[in-house]
């Protein structure tokens, strides 16, 4: 049939895949087995040194703590996004009425603005002499300024702010598809709103929840800009560690090895997410 | 009662979402050279902005790169989308898995791997390297959208045309492409936005004369911010607002038309 | 409808692009002849706008000024093959690495007629024997700036960083050499130490100090001015600028030791406009130009011809002799030991 046999497209497709997706990654994996040159180049001396170094007590501890910190941040961000996003989605679908599309529209505007600018705005707000403290002073609230800027809390706020729209939109799509008749049936059978939520809404929205979580958790793991700008550079997250290895320390082989570890870890997370989704769907169908 | 609580909650959430923007816009008119205390109204920061060569250049760089990346991503994305659904069956699974990689991999890994790759191949870092890097992930987005459209599409029309004797290219141009067009447009808009906004991948792959707007803003953030940044932010906000309003209005008109 | 929307968007985008190109061109020199472009690669705000403008007019060219945030990034980008930069501004210890990695070219002194303007102290330098590859641009020190509004006792020593009452209001430079170097100085060692034991001690000290550190920033000016930071490790030029706008601020190089450094200009091997690059360096060496740079940036000058023109004593080249006594050290290239430094710095930052 016509287009199907058009090898031109397939060739083009494979060209992209090989040259821009596969090759860079394969090259990174290859470098991870090489050695750093005297002043920071890459020398083709192959060994497992970079990986062995990760099991070094000191390096290993560094790696584990920065990875742990990233997981914690990504996890907390995801949970907070869920806690804010779900009620928001529910409100939009069930309570907003004719304002629904306007509110949805308002939700995505922040998403469309430049992410550096959004983060910068939070610097102004959270600074010791910034907007938040200024306002609190006016109300007469705080005798001492809130130290928010350059703390992990500031980073968390920045993260949630940036990732909330992804979660909210994903949940919105899920909630919108809900068959209200099921909820009505539940009500008729005597279930209260809380029970209806946990036994009907939540399970049915689970795919949306997982999709939203993937969209937040995975990118958040590699995030280094928000911690850098709002966190003051006092804590190294995995992203910072990687960037540092490539740009400051100039140890590309070791940095590549770290990248490989991060990629594998993300692969693991995705696999877990997939398993969980399948499990849930099977339960529903049973 | 619960209605009031939920209303307050939603108001708080939207306040949270819009606070940064309101603060930025109001500060951009503040005559104070720093800080948040209001000292008077001025449009000076905006006029200073129009005279800042570095920022204007960064803006034109960003636009050029985004435009080029959109075109190349569209071409490759179409190819990949077609190959994923209509191509030789054996390759499809691999294509699908690999084509979604750029969407899932953290940007830092993509940026770094592309940097290493360019160095290895002795590709000089500059505007071209950024365009190539943006094409790498832009294609994935277009391909995904094209694929979902193709899967939902009925190939009957194409088969009919083929039976009637139409050649491969005719079928592609006159039947497949028009049907795919909405997906392509969405894809291209998406790539344009992603490219224009991109920071991390550009950070690693930019070279001489390829300073994009986000890169310029980043260096301004790190090295001392003048209120011109507030003015710039406010302008970008406005532009986004206009674009999103247009897109939304268009969407609503179509929906209203469809349901009437 | 979608078509109209697409057209609208394209129109707006094209308009924006045309506008920015037009404005940028209008601001620059109007000329029909194809202009050469000089690509300058230095830290942000390291060249006054007027100085660049005057050069553009004098030589009928354009100057593109790209930034890097620290010396290692400069080295990384050059090693990664970034080509097309004509003039780079590396710090003294990085020049060594650049020479060893064959990333910079030998300067043609015949094109640098103003080279004789350099003060004697800056002609023969340890990091570039024979001064074949680099020309001093500015020099300065690294020390502490503090806000007397919040810091009541004058600071003399690195110990001040460890005092409880300032915790949470301190910033350090985001630079492993300067930060670990400061710790080494406090312990009485050299900031170029390559002894593992000394470095580990310095690292432990840094880790102990970390909870009090609010921020690592190589340019803390905005945070000092906003009052978030009371004590900041800072470069002398930035300190000068801050003190000019806020007289409550004071700068000091702690008695245990600090850094004195020279920033230089060099030409990468892969530069495109070598003639223009030399012309630029020669231009910077002019007495009047150097005076303008010095007075605007606040960094000290290495230019003896400019000495009589410079009003502030602390910015004159001869000031080097006055402050070099004893406690200030130049940073030296660490060579193979840099890996050990990197490791310790990374670990300290991760804790």
PDB file of C-alpha atoms in Angstrom, chain B:
ATOM      1  CA  UNK B   1     -19.830  24.582  54.095  1.00  0.00           C
ATOM      2  CA  UNK B   2     -17.599  22.293  52.114  1.00  0.00           C
ATOM      3  CA  UNK B   3     -18.369  24.470  49.108  1.00  0.00           C
ATOM      4  CA  UNK B   4     -16.903  27.507  50.845  1.00  0.00           C
ATOM      5  CA  UNK B   5     -13.807  25.620  51.892  1.00  0.00           C
ATOM      6  CA  UNK B   6     -13.201  24.303  48.423  1.00  0.00           C
ATOM      7  CA  UNK B   7     -13.710  27.760  46.949  1.00  0.00           C
ATOM      8  CA  UNK B   8     -11.182  29.284  49.348  1.00  0.00           C
ATOM      9  CA  UNK B   9      -8.763  26.483  48.565  1.00  0.00           C
ATOM     10  CA  UNK B  10      -9.026  27.048  44.843  1.00  0.00           C
ATOM     11  CA  UNK B  11      -8.606  30.804  45.231  1.00  0.00           C
ATOM     12  CA  UNK B  12      -5.457  30.196  47.257  1.00  0.00           C
ATOM     13  CA  UNK B  13      -4.077  27.875  44.615  1.00  0.00           C
ATOM     14  CA  UNK B  14      -4.650  30.369  41.834  1.00  0.00           C
ATOM     15  CA  UNK B  15      -3.191  33.137  43.968  1.00  0.00           C
ATOM     16  CA  UNK B  16      -0.111  30.952  44.397  1.00  0.00           C
ATOM     17  CA  UNK B  17       0.049  30.391  40.650  1.00  0.00           C
ATOM     18  CA  UNK B  18      -0.240  34.042  39.737  1.00  0.00           C
ATOM     19  CA  UNK B  19       1.677  35.681  42.558  1.00  0.00           C
ATOM     20  CA  UNK B  20       5.052  35.624  40.788  1.00  0.00           C
ATOM     21  CA  UNK B  21       3.622  37.203  37.697  1.00  0.00           C
ATOM     22  CA  UNK B  22       1.815  39.959  39.496  1.00  0.00           C
ATOM     23  CA  UNK B  23       4.931  40.762  41.511  1.00  0.00           C
ATOM     24  CA  UNK B  24       7.123  40.858  38.390  1.00  0.00           C
ATOM     25  CA  UNK B  25       4.816  43.045  36.394  1.00  0.00           C
ATOM     26  CA  UNK B  26       4.263  45.522  39.216  1.00  0.00           C
ATOM     27  CA  UNK B  27       7.990  45.710  39.974  1.00  0.00           C
ATOM     28  CA  UNK B  28       8.785  46.356  36.335  1.00  0.00           C
ATOM     29  CA  UNK B  29       7.123  49.713  36.726  1.00  0.00           C
ATOM     30  CA  UNK B  30       8.778  50.489  40.047  1.00  0.00           C
ATOM     31  CA  UNK B  31      11.293  53.306  39.845  1.00  0.00           C
ATOM     32  CA  UNK B  32      13.375  51.858  42.682  1.00  0.00           C
ATOM     33  CA  UNK B  33      16.583  50.316  41.309  1.00  0.00           C
ATOM     34  CA  UNK B  34      16.216  47.315  43.585  1.00  0.00           C
ATOM     35  CA  UNK B  35      14.043  45.894  46.299  1.00  0.00           C
ATOM     36  CA  UNK B  36      10.317  45.620  46.550  1.00  0.00           C
ATOM     37  CA  UNK B  37       9.388  48.912  48.138  1.00  0.00           C
ATOM     38  CA  UNK B  38       7.375  51.013  45.796  1.00  0.00           C
ATOM     39  CA  UNK B  39       9.065  54.260  44.917  1.00  0.00           C
ATOM     40  CA  UNK B  40       7.145  55.563  41.995  1.00  0.00           C
ATOM     41  CA  UNK B  41       5.932  54.705  38.551  1.00  0.00           C
ATOM     42  CA  UNK B  42       8.260  54.606  35.578  1.00  0.00           C
ATOM     43  CA  UNK B  43       8.562  53.013  32.173  1.00  0.00           C
ATOM     44  CA  UNK B  44      12.325  53.573  32.103  1.00  0.00           C
ATOM     45  CA  UNK B  45      13.185  49.916  32.459  1.00  0.00           C
ATOM     46  CA  UNK B  46      11.237  49.158  29.306  1.00  0.00           C
ATOM     47  CA  UNK B  47      13.008  51.800  27.250  1.00  0.00           C
ATOM     48  CA  UNK B  48      16.349  50.614  28.604  1.00  0.00           C
ATOM     49  CA  UNK B  49      15.403  47.151  27.434  1.00  0.00           C
ATOM     50  CA  UNK B  50      14.876  48.294  23.864  1.00  0.00           C
ATOM     51  CA  UNK B  51      18.390  49.676  23.868  1.00  0.00           C
ATOM     52  CA  UNK B  52      20.055  46.577  25.221  1.00  0.00           C
ATOM     53  CA  UNK B  53      21.851  44.993  22.285  1.00  0.00           C
ATOM     54  CA  UNK B  54      22.726  41.830  24.113  1.00  0.00           C
ATOM     55  CA  UNK B  55      19.129  41.073  25.012  1.00  0.00           C
ATOM     56  CA  UNK B  56      17.827  41.898  21.552  1.00  0.00           C
ATOM     57  CA  UNK B  57      20.401  39.608  20.026  1.00  0.00           C
ATOM     58  CA  UNK B  58      19.541  36.858  22.442  1.00  0.00           C
ATOM     59  CA  UNK B  59      15.910  37.253  21.483  1.00  0.00           C
ATOM     60  CA  UNK B  60      16.613  37.031  17.754  1.00  0.00           C
ATOM     61  CA  UNK B  61      18.900  34.040  18.338  1.00  0.00           C
ATOM     62  CA  UNK B  62      16.175  32.263  20.252  1.00  0.00           C
ATOM     63  CA  UNK B  63      13.646  32.948  17.523  1.00  0.00           C
ATOM     64  CA  UNK B  64      15.972  31.811  14.752  1.00  0.00           C
ATOM     65  CA  UNK B  65      16.905  28.618  16.537  1.00  0.00           C
ATOM     66  CA  UNK B  66      13.309  27.855  17.469  1.00  0.00           C
ATOM     67  CA  UNK B  67      12.152  28.390  13.918  1.00  0.00           C
ATOM     68  CA  UNK B  68      14.847  26.201  12.401  1.00  0.00           C
ATOM     69  CA  UNK B  69      14.353  23.483  14.991  1.00  0.00           C
ATOM     70  CA  UNK B  70      10.600  23.509  14.385  1.00  0.00           C
ATOM     71  CA  UNK B  71      11.041  22.936  10.666  1.00  0.00           C
ATOM     72  CA  UNK B  72      13.558  20.136  11.053  1.00  0.00           C
ATOM     73  CA  UNK B  73      11.586  18.513  13.865  1.00  0.00           C
ATOM     74  CA  UNK B  74       8.463  18.622  11.714  1.00  0.00           C
ATOM     75  CA  UNK B  75      10.185  16.832   8.850  1.00  0.00           C
ATOM     76  CA  UNK B  76      11.848  14.208  11.017  1.00  0.00           C
ATOM     77  CA  UNK B  77       8.841  13.882  13.296  1.00  0.00           C
ATOM     78  CA  UNK B  78       6.587  13.158  10.365  1.00  0.00           C
ATOM     79  CA  UNK B  79       9.028  10.549   9.100  1.00  0.00           C
ATOM     80  CA  UNK B  80       9.317   8.894  12.485  1.00  0.00           C
ATOM     81  CA  UNK B  81       5.577   8.972  13.086  1.00  0.00           C
ATOM     82  CA  UNK B  82       4.921   7.350   9.734  1.00  0.00           C
ATOM     83  CA  UNK B  83       7.643   4.789  10.202  1.00  0.00           C
ATOM     84  CA  UNK B  84       6.339   3.909  13.669  1.00  0.00           C
ATOM     85  CA  UNK B  85       2.840   3.103  12.453  1.00  0.00           C
ATOM     86  CA  UNK B  86       3.199   2.242   8.822  1.00  0.00           C
ATOM     87  CA  UNK B  87       6.765   1.200   8.397  1.00  0.00           C
ATOM     88  CA  UNK B  88       8.214  -2.302   8.314  1.00  0.00           C
ATOM     89  CA  UNK B  89       6.730  -4.166  11.245  1.00  0.00           C
ATOM     90  CA  UNK B  90       9.982  -5.483  12.557  1.00  0.00           C
ATOM     91  CA  UNK B  91      11.456  -2.095  13.256  1.00  0.00           C
ATOM     92  CA  UNK B  92       8.401  -0.605  14.871  1.00  0.00           C
ATOM     93  CA  UNK B  93       8.899  -1.704  18.441  1.00  0.00           C
ATOM     94  CA  UNK B  94      12.446  -0.417  18.625  1.00  0.00           C
ATOM     95  CA  UNK B  95      11.445   2.825  16.953  1.00  0.00           C
ATOM     96  CA  UNK B  96       8.631   3.358  19.402  1.00  0.00           C
ATOM     97  CA  UNK B  97      10.733   2.762  22.456  1.00  0.00           C
ATOM     98  CA  UNK B  98      13.612   4.883  21.238  1.00  0.00           C
ATOM     99  CA  UNK B  99      11.453   7.688  19.970  1.00  0.00           C
ATOM    100  CA  UNK B 100      10.017   8.211  23.411  1.00  0.00           C
ATOM    101  CA  UNK B 101      13.450   8.368  25.041  1.00  0.00           C
ATOM    102  CA  UNK B 102      13.985  12.101  24.543  1.00  0.00           C
ATOM    103  CA  UNK B 103      10.703  12.726  26.296  1.00  0.00           C
ATOM    104  CA  UNK B 104      11.597  10.702  29.354  1.00  0.00           C
ATOM    105  CA  UNK B 105      15.295  11.290  29.748  1.00  0.00           C
ATOM    106  CA  UNK B 106      16.203  14.185  32.014  1.00  0.00           C
ATOM    107  CA  UNK B 107      17.278  17.165  29.999  1.00  0.00           C
ATOM    108  CA  UNK B 108      20.635  17.231  31.660  1.00  0.00           C
ATOM    109  CA  UNK B 109      21.444  13.765  30.354  1.00  0.00           C
ATOM    110  CA  UNK B 110      20.348  14.783  26.864  1.00  0.00           C
ATOM    111  CA  UNK B 111      22.356  17.986  26.969  1.00  0.00           C
ATOM    112  CA  UNK B 112      25.463  16.265  28.230  1.00  0.00           C
ATOM    113  CA  UNK B 113      25.277  13.352  25.808  1.00  0.00           C
ATOM    114  CA  UNK B 114      24.824  15.698  22.873  1.00  0.00           C
ATOM    115  CA  UNK B 115      27.765  17.814  24.046  1.00  0.00           C
ATOM    116  CA  UNK B 116      30.011  14.745  24.233  1.00  0.00           C
ATOM    117  CA  UNK B 117      28.724  13.631  20.884  1.00  0.00           C
ATOM    118  CA  UNK B 118      29.443  16.958  19.176  1.00  0.00           C
ATOM    119  CA  UNK B 119      32.934  17.016  20.617  1.00  0.00           C
ATOM    120  CA  UNK B 120      33.632  13.515  19.444  1.00  0.00           C
ATOM    121  CA  UNK B 121      32.534  14.336  15.919  1.00  0.00           C
ATOM    122  CA  UNK B 122      34.335  17.685  16.059  1.00  0.00           C
ATOM    123  CA  UNK B 123      31.141  19.535  15.333  1.00  0.00           C
ATOM    124  CA  UNK B 124      31.846  23.121  16.400  1.00  0.00           C
ATOM    125  CA  UNK B 125      29.610  24.499  19.089  1.00  0.00           C
ATOM    126  CA  UNK B 126      27.513  27.383  17.918  1.00  0.00           C
ATOM    127  CA  UNK B 127      23.972  28.070  16.743  1.00  0.00           C
ATOM    128  CA  UNK B 128      23.920  24.982  14.546  1.00  0.00           C
ATOM    129  CA  UNK B 129      24.747  22.683  17.428  1.00  0.00           C
ATOM    130  CA  UNK B 130      21.815  24.101  19.373  1.00  0.00           C
ATOM    131  CA  UNK B 131      19.463  23.613  16.440  1.00  0.00           C
ATOM    132  CA  UNK B 132      20.588  20.013  16.071  1.00  0.00           C
ATOM    133  CA  UNK B 133      20.172  19.451  19.798  1.00  0.00           C
ATOM    134  CA  UNK B 134      16.663  20.905  19.770  1.00  0.00           C
ATOM    135  CA  UNK B 135      15.775  18.779  16.756  1.00  0.00           C
ATOM    136  CA  UNK B 136      16.834  15.738  18.742  1.00  0.00           C
ATOM    137  CA  UNK B 137      14.042  16.138  21.254  1.00  0.00           C
ATOM    138  CA  UNK B 138      11.623  18.142  19.116  1.00  0.00           C
ATOM    139  CA  UNK B 139      11.269  15.260  16.699  1.00  0.00           C
ATOM    140  CA  UNK B 140      10.166  12.965  19.501  1.00  0.00           C
ATOM    141  CA  UNK B 141       7.255  15.243  20.394  1.00  0.00           C
ATOM    142  CA  UNK B 142       6.072  15.664  16.819  1.00  0.00           C
ATOM    143  CA  UNK B 143       6.430  11.935  16.221  1.00  0.00           C
ATOM    144  CA  UNK B 144       4.307  11.111  19.253  1.00  0.00           C
ATOM    145  CA  UNK B 145       1.519  13.426  18.148  1.00  0.00           C
ATOM    146  CA  UNK B 146       1.658  12.239  14.549  1.00  0.00           C
ATOM    147  CA  UNK B 147       1.555   8.664  15.710  1.00  0.00           C
ATOM    148  CA  UNK B 148      -1.569   9.075  17.880  1.00  0.00           C
ATOM    149  CA  UNK B 149      -3.292  10.768  14.983  1.00  0.00           C
ATOM    150  CA  UNK B 150      -2.243   8.085  12.511  1.00  0.00           C
ATOM    151  CA  UNK B 151      -3.386   5.297  14.771  1.00  0.00           C
ATOM    152  CA  UNK B 152      -6.813   6.889  15.054  1.00  0.00           C
ATOM    153  CA  UNK B 153      -6.967   7.590  11.373  1.00  0.00           C
ATOM    154  CA  UNK B 154      -8.734   5.349   8.943  1.00  0.00           C
ATOM    155  CA  UNK B 155      -6.475   4.176   6.162  1.00  0.00           C
ATOM    156  CA  UNK B 156      -9.474   3.531   3.981  1.00  0.00           C
ATOM    157  CA  UNK B 157      -9.109   6.791   2.134  1.00  0.00           C
ATOM    158  CA  UNK B 158      -5.524   6.016   1.276  1.00  0.00           C
ATOM    159  CA  UNK B 159      -6.361   2.520   0.162  1.00  0.00           C
ATOM    160  CA  UNK B 160      -9.139   3.840  -2.017  1.00  0.00           C
ATOM    161  CA  UNK B 161      -6.828   6.362  -3.615  1.00  0.00           C
ATOM    162  CA  UNK B 162      -4.257   3.685  -4.203  1.00  0.00           C
ATOM    163  CA  UNK B 163      -6.845   1.471  -5.828  1.00  0.00           C
ATOM    164  CA  UNK B 164      -7.786   4.345  -8.072  1.00  0.00           C
ATOM    165  CA  UNK B 165      -4.180   4.518  -9.240  1.00  0.00           C
ATOM    166  CA  UNK B 166      -2.757   7.434  -7.274  1.00  0.00           C
ATOM    167  CA  UNK B 167       1.020   7.390  -6.827  1.00  0.00           C
ATOM    168  CA  UNK B 168       2.804   7.300  -3.436  1.00  0.00           C
ATOM    169  CA  UNK B 169       3.589  10.967  -3.291  1.00  0.00           C
ATOM    170  CA  UNK B 170       0.115  12.013  -4.394  1.00  0.00           C
ATOM    171  CA  UNK B 171      -1.424   9.946  -1.628  1.00  0.00           C
ATOM    172  CA  UNK B 172       0.947  11.415   0.890  1.00  0.00           C
ATOM    173  CA  UNK B 173       0.463  15.015  -0.100  1.00  0.00           C
ATOM    174  CA  UNK B 174      -3.208  15.022  -0.907  1.00  0.00           C
ATOM    175  CA  UNK B 175      -4.645  12.595   1.626  1.00  0.00           C
ATOM    176  CA  UNK B 176      -2.369  11.644   4.488  1.00  0.00           C
ATOM    177  CA  UNK B 177      -0.818  15.008   5.155  1.00  0.00           C
ATOM    178  CA  UNK B 178      -4.046  17.035   5.218  1.00  0.00           C
ATOM    179  CA  UNK B 179      -5.456  14.606   7.738  1.00  0.00           C
ATOM    180  CA  UNK B 180      -2.318  14.755   9.798  1.00  0.00           C
ATOM    181  CA  UNK B 181      -2.129  18.492   9.612  1.00  0.00           C
ATOM    182  CA  UNK B 182      -3.747  19.283  13.008  1.00  0.00           C
ATOM    183  CA  UNK B 183      -1.300  16.957  14.730  1.00  0.00           C
ATOM    184  CA  UNK B 184       1.586  18.511  12.840  1.00  0.00           C
ATOM    185  CA  UNK B 185       0.525  22.020  13.784  1.00  0.00           C
ATOM    186  CA  UNK B 186       0.168  21.098  17.443  1.00  0.00           C
ATOM    187  CA  UNK B 187       3.522  19.385  17.280  1.00  0.00           C
ATOM    188  CA  UNK B 188       5.219  22.357  15.674  1.00  0.00           C
ATOM    189  CA  UNK B 189       3.749  24.801  18.151  1.00  0.00           C
ATOM    190  CA  UNK B 190       4.930  22.558  20.938  1.00  0.00           C
ATOM    191  CA  UNK B 191       8.463  22.280  19.545  1.00  0.00           C
ATOM    192  CA  UNK B 192       8.627  26.012  18.998  1.00  0.00           C
ATOM    193  CA  UNK B 193       7.682  26.674  22.601  1.00  0.00           C
ATOM    194  CA  UNK B 194      10.025  24.027  23.954  1.00  0.00           C
ATOM    195  CA  UNK B 195      12.904  25.313  21.865  1.00  0.00           C
ATOM    196  CA  UNK B 196      12.310  28.969  22.680  1.00  0.00           C
ATOM    197  CA  UNK B 197      12.083  28.210  26.376  1.00  0.00           C
ATOM    198  CA  UNK B 198      14.836  25.641  26.497  1.00  0.00           C
ATOM    199  CA  UNK B 199      17.603  26.252  28.941  1.00  0.00           C
ATOM    200  CA  UNK B 200      19.370  23.086  29.991  1.00  0.00           C
ATOM    201  CA  UNK B 201      20.092  21.515  26.612  1.00  0.00           C
ATOM    202  CA  UNK B 202      21.071  24.903  25.179  1.00  0.00           C
ATOM    203  CA  UNK B 203      23.327  25.538  28.153  1.00  0.00           C
ATOM    204  CA  UNK B 204      25.515  22.599  27.257  1.00  0.00           C
ATOM    205  CA  UNK B 205      25.442  22.819  23.494  1.00  0.00           C
ATOM    206  CA  UNK B 206      25.614  26.548  22.810  1.00  0.00           C
ATOM    207  CA  UNK B 207      28.797  28.021  21.488  1.00  0.00           C
ATOM    208  CA  UNK B 208      29.995  31.276  20.078  1.00  0.00           C
ATOM    209  CA  UNK B 209      27.253  33.724  19.208  1.00  0.00           C
ATOM    210  CA  UNK B 210      24.516  31.328  20.169  1.00  0.00           C
ATOM    211  CA  UNK B 211      23.382  32.966  23.381  1.00  0.00           C
ATOM    212  CA  UNK B 212      19.658  32.393  23.577  1.00  0.00           C
ATOM    213  CA  UNK B 213      17.264  34.407  25.659  1.00  0.00           C
ATOM    214  CA  UNK B 214      17.071  31.882  28.515  1.00  0.00           C
ATOM    215  CA  UNK B 215      20.869  31.666  28.572  1.00  0.00           C
ATOM    216  CA  UNK B 216      21.131  35.446  28.707  1.00  0.00           C
ATOM    217  CA  UNK B 217      18.559  35.633  31.493  1.00  0.00           C
ATOM    218  CA  UNK B 218      20.430  32.980  33.423  1.00  0.00           C
ATOM    219  CA  UNK B 219      23.683  34.907  33.312  1.00  0.00           C
ATOM    220  CA  UNK B 220      21.805  38.045  34.334  1.00  0.00           C
ATOM    221  CA  UNK B 221      20.293  36.169  37.254  1.00  0.00           C
ATOM    222  CA  UNK B 222      23.669  34.992  38.428  1.00  0.00           C
ATOM    223  CA  UNK B 223      25.490  38.222  38.007  1.00  0.00           C
ATOM    224  CA  UNK B 224      23.389  41.003  39.196  1.00  0.00           C
ATOM    225  CA  UNK B 225      19.986  41.731  38.025  1.00  0.00           C
ATOM    226  CA  UNK B 226      18.826  45.070  36.826  1.00  0.00           C
ATOM    227  CA  UNK B 227      15.133  45.863  36.850  1.00  0.00           C
ATOM    228  CA  UNK B 228      15.282  45.525  33.072  1.00  0.00           C
ATOM    229  CA  UNK B 229      14.963  41.821  33.746  1.00  0.00           C
ATOM    230  CA  UNK B 230      11.613  42.523  35.390  1.00  0.00           C
ATOM    231  CA  UNK B 231      10.551  44.494  32.331  1.00  0.00           C
ATOM    232  CA  UNK B 232      11.702  41.687  30.059  1.00  0.00           C
ATOM    233  CA  UNK B 233       9.856  39.132  32.159  1.00  0.00           C
ATOM    234  CA  UNK B 234       6.674  41.175  32.080  1.00  0.00           C
ATOM    235  CA  UNK B 235       6.877  41.435  28.292  1.00  0.00           C
ATOM    236  CA  UNK B 236       7.430  37.711  27.858  1.00  0.00           C
ATOM    237  CA  UNK B 237       4.488  37.115  30.180  1.00  0.00           C
ATOM    238  CA  UNK B 238       2.312  39.344  28.027  1.00  0.00           C
ATOM    239  CA  UNK B 239       3.387  37.610  24.868  1.00  0.00           C
ATOM    240  CA  UNK B 240       2.605  34.203  26.372  1.00  0.00           C
ATOM    241  CA  UNK B 241      -0.749  35.479  27.575  1.00  0.00           C
ATOM    242  CA  UNK B 242      -1.641  36.693  24.098  1.00  0.00           C
ATOM    243  CA  UNK B 243      -0.597  33.440  22.448  1.00  0.00           C
ATOM    244  CA  UNK B 244      -2.416  31.244  24.927  1.00  0.00           C
ATOM    245  CA  UNK B 245      -5.528  33.406  24.708  1.00  0.00           C
ATOM    246  CA  UNK B 246      -5.496  33.054  20.933  1.00  0.00           C
ATOM    247  CA  UNK B 247      -5.046  29.308  21.105  1.00  0.00           C
ATOM    248  CA  UNK B 248      -7.779  28.987  23.649  1.00  0.00           C
ATOM    249  CA  UNK B 249     -10.213  31.233  21.893  1.00  0.00           C
ATOM    250  CA  UNK B 250      -9.630  29.257  18.741  1.00  0.00           C
ATOM    251  CA  UNK B 251     -10.217  25.991  20.559  1.00  0.00           C
ATOM    252  CA  UNK B 252     -13.404  27.247  22.151  1.00  0.00           C
ATOM    253  CA  UNK B 253     -14.760  28.505  18.869  1.00  0.00           C
ATOM    254  CA  UNK B 254     -14.240  25.096  17.356  1.00  0.00           C
ATOM    255  CA  UNK B 255     -15.911  23.400  20.297  1.00  0.00           C
ATOM    256  CA  UNK B 256     -18.804  25.826  20.238  1.00  0.00           C
ATOM    257  CA  UNK B 257     -19.136  25.265  16.512  1.00  0.00           C
ATOM    258  CA  UNK B 258     -19.036  21.501  16.954  1.00  0.00           C
ATOM    259  CA  UNK B 259     -21.639  21.364  19.665  1.00  0.00           C
ATOM    260  CA  UNK B 260     -24.101  23.738  18.034  1.00  0.00           C
TER     261      UNK B 260
END
